[in-house]
PDB file of C-alpha atoms in Angstrom:
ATOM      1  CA  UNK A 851      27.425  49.792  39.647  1.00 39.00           C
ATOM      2  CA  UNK A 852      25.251  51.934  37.627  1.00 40.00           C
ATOM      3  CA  UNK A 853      21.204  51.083  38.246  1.00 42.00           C
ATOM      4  CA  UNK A 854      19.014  50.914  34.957  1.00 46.00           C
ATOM      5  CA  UNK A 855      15.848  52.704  35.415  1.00 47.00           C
ATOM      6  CA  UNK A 856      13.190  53.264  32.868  1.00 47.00           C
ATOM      7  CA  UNK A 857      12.411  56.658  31.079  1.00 49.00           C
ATOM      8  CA  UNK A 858       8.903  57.852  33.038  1.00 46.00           C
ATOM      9  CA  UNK A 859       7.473  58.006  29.517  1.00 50.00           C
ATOM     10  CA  UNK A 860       8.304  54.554  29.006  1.00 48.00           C
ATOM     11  CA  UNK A 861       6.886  53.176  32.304  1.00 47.00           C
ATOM     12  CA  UNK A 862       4.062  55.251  32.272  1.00 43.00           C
ATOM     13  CA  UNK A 863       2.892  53.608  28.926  1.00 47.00           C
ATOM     14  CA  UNK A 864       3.445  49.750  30.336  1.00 48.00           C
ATOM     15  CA  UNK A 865       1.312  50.696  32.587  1.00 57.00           C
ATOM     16  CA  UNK A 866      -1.075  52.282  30.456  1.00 67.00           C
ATOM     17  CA  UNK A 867      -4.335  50.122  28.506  1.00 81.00           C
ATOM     18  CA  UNK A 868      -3.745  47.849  26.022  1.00 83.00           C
ATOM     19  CA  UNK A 869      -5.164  49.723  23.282  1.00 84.00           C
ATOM     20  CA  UNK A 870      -2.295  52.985  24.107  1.00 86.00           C
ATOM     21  CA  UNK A 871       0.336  50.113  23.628  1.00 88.00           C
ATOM     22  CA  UNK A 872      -1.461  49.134  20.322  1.00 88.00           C
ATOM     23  CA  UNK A 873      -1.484  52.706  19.112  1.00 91.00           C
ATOM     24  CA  UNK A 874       2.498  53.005  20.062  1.00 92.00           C
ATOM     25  CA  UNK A 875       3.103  49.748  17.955  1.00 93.00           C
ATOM     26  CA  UNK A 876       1.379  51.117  14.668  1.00 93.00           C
ATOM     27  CA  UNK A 877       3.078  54.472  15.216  1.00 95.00           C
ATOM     28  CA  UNK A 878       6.679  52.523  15.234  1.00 94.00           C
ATOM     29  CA  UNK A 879       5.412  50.545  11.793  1.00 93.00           C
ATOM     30  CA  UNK A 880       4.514  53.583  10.337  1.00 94.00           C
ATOM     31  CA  UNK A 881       8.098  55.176  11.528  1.00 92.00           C
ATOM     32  CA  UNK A 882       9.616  52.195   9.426  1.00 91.00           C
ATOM     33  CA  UNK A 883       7.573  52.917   6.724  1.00 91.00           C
ATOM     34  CA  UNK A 884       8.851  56.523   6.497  1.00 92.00           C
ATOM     35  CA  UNK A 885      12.338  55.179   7.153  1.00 89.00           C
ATOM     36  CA  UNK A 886      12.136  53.047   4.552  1.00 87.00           C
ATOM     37  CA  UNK A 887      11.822  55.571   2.022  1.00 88.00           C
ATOM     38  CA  UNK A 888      13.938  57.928   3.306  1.00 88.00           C
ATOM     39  CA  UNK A 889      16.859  55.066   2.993  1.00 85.00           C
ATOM     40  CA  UNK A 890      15.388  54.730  -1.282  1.00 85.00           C
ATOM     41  CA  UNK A 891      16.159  58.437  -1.017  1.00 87.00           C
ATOM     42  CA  UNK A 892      19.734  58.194   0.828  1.00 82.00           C
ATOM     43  CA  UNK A 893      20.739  55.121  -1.525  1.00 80.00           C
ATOM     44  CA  UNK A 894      20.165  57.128  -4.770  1.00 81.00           C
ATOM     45  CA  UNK A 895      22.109  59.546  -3.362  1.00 78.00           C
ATOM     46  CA  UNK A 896      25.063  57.621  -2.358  1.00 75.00           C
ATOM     47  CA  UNK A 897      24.551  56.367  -5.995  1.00 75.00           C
ATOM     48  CA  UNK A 898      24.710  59.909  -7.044  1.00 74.00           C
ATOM     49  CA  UNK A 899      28.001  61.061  -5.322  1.00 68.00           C
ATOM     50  CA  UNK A 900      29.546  57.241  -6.134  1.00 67.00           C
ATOM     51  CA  UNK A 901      29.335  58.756  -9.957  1.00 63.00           C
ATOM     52  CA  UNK A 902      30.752  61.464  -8.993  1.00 64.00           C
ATOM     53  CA  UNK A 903      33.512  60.886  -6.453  1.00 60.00           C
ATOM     54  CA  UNK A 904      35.156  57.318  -7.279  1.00 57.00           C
ATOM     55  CA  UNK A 905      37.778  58.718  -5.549  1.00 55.00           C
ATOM     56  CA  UNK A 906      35.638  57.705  -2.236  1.00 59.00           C
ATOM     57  CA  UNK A 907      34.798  54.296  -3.292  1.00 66.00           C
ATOM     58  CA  UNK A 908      35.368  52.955   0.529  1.00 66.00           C
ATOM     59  CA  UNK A 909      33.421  55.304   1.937  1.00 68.00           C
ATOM     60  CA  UNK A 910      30.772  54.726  -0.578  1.00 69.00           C
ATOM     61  CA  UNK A 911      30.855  51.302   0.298  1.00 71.00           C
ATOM     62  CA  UNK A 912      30.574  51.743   4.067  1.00 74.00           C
ATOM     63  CA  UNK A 913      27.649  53.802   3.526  1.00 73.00           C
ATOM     64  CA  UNK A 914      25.964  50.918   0.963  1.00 73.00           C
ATOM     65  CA  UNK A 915      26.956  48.477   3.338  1.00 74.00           C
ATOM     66  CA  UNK A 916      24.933  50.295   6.267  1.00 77.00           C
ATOM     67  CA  UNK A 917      22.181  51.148   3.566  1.00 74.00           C
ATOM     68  CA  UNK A 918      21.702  47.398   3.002  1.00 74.00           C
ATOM     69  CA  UNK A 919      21.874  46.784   7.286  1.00 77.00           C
ATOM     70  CA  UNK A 920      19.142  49.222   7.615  1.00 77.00           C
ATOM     71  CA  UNK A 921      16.957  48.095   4.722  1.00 76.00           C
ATOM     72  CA  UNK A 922      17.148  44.477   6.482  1.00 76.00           C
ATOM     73  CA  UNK A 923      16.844  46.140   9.786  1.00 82.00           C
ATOM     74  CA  UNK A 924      13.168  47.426   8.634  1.00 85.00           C
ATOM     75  CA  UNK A 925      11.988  44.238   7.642  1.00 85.00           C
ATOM     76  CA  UNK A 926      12.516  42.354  11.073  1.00 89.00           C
ATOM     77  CA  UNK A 927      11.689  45.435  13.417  1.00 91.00           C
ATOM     78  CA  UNK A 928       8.354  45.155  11.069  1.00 91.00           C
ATOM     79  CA  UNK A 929       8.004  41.387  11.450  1.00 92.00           C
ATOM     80  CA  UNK A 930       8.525  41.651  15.339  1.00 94.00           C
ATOM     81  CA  UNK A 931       6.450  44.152  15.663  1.00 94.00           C
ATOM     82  CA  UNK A 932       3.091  42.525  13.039  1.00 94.00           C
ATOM     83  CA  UNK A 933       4.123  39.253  15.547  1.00 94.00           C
ATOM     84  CA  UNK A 934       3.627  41.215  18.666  1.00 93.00           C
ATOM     85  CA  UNK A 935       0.374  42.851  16.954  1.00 93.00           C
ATOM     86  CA  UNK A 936      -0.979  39.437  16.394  1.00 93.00           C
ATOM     87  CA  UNK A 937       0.280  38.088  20.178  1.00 91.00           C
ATOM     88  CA  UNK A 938      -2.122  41.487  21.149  1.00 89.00           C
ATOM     89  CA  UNK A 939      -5.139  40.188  19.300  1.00 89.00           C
ATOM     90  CA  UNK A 940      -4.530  36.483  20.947  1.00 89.00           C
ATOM     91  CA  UNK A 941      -4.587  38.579  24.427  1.00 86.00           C
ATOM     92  CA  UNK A 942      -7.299  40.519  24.032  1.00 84.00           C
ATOM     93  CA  UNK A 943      -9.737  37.453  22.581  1.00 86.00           C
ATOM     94  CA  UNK A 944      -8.541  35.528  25.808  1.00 85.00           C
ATOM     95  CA  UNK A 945      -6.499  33.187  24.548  1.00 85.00           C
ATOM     96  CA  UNK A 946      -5.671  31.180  27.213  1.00 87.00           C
ATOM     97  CA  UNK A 947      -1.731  30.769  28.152  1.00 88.00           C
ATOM     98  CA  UNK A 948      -0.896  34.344  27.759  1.00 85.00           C
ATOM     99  CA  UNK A 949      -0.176  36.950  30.119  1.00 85.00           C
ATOM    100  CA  UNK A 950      -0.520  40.617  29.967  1.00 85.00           C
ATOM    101  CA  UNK A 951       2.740  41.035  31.629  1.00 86.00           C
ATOM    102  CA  UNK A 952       4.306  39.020  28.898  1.00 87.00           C
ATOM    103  CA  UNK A 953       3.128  41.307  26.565  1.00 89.00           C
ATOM    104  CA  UNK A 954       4.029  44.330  28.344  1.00 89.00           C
ATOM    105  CA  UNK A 955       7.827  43.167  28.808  1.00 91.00           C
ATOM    106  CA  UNK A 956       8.146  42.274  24.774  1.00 92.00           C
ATOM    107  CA  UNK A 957       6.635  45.920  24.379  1.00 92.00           C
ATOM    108  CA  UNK A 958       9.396  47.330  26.478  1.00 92.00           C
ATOM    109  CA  UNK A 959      11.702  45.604  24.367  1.00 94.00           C
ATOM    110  CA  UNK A 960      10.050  46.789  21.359  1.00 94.00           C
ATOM    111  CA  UNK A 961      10.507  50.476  22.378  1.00 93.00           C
ATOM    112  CA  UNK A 962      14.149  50.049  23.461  1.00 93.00           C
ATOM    113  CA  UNK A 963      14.965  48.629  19.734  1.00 91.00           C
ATOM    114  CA  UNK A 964      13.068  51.444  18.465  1.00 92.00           C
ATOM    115  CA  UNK A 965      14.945  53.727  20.163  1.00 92.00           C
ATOM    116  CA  UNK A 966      18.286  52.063  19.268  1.00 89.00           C
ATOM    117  CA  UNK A 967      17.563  51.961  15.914  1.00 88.00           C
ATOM    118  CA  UNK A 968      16.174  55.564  15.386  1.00 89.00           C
ATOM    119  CA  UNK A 969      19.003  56.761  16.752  1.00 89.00           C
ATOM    120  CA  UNK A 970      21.470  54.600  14.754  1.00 85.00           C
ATOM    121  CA  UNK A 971      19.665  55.689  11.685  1.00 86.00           C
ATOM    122  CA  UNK A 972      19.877  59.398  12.483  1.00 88.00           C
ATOM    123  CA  UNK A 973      23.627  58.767  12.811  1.00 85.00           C
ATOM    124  CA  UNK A 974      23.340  56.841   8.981  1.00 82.00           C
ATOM    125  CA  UNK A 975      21.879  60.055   7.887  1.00 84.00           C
ATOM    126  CA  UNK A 976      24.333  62.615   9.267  1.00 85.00           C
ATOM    127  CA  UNK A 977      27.052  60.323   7.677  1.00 82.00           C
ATOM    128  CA  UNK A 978      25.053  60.619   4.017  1.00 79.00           C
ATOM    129  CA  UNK A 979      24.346  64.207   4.049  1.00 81.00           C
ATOM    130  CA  UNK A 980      28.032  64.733   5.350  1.00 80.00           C
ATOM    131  CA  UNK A 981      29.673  62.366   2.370  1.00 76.00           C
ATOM    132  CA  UNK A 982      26.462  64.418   0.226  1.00 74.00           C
ATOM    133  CA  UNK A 983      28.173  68.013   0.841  1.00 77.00           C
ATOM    134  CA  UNK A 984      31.599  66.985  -0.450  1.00 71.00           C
ATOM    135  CA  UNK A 985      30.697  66.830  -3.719  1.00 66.00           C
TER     136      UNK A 985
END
């Protein structure tokens, strides 16, 4: 049975204050942001090559199709994180009902989509630049 264990990175920052956390959720919107116009970029190219190449037309649609996953992808990593912004302010005015620890677990979650995704989306991009060389 293998035991999960968290990266020290990772458990260091659950640990760490509040504010670190907030600073980790604004860099991961701002990651999205970037992401989201490198996928403008990768869809105009994949409309490029589609010109091209319609001898590739299911490849071209595999990559659209993934194009359009990611683009929706962005918009509810963004939402969850803005929520989980928002559930930070409630914390930190004392709202009463909420727990830190609560927080600190959705975070954790947070950063292990992140993680996913960035790494899924890496894989998108070695896919477009690999479909990009062939013609």
């Amino acid at each position: 049975m293998k035991t999960q264990t968290l990266n020290p990175k990772t458990e260091l920052l659950l640990g760490a204050s509040l504010d670190v956390l907030h600073f980790e959720s604004r860099e991961w919107l701002s990651n999205i942001a970037f992401y989201k116009d490198e996928a403008r970029f990768f869809a105009d190219l994949i409309e490029k090559g589609k010109a091209k190449d319609a001898a590739q037309t299911a490849y071209n649609q595999i990559l659209e199709n993934l194009d359009a996953v990611h683009s929706e992808l962005f918009d509810y990593l963004s939402d969850d994180i803005e929520e989980h912004e928002r559930l930070l302010s409630r914390l930190e005015m004392g709202e009463s009902g909420l727990a830190d620890a609560d927080y600190r677990e959705k975070h954790r979650q947070l950063k292990k989509r992140m993680e996913t995704f960035t790494d899924n989306f890496r894989e998108f991009k070695k896919m477009v630049f690999g479909y990009v060389k062939n013609f």
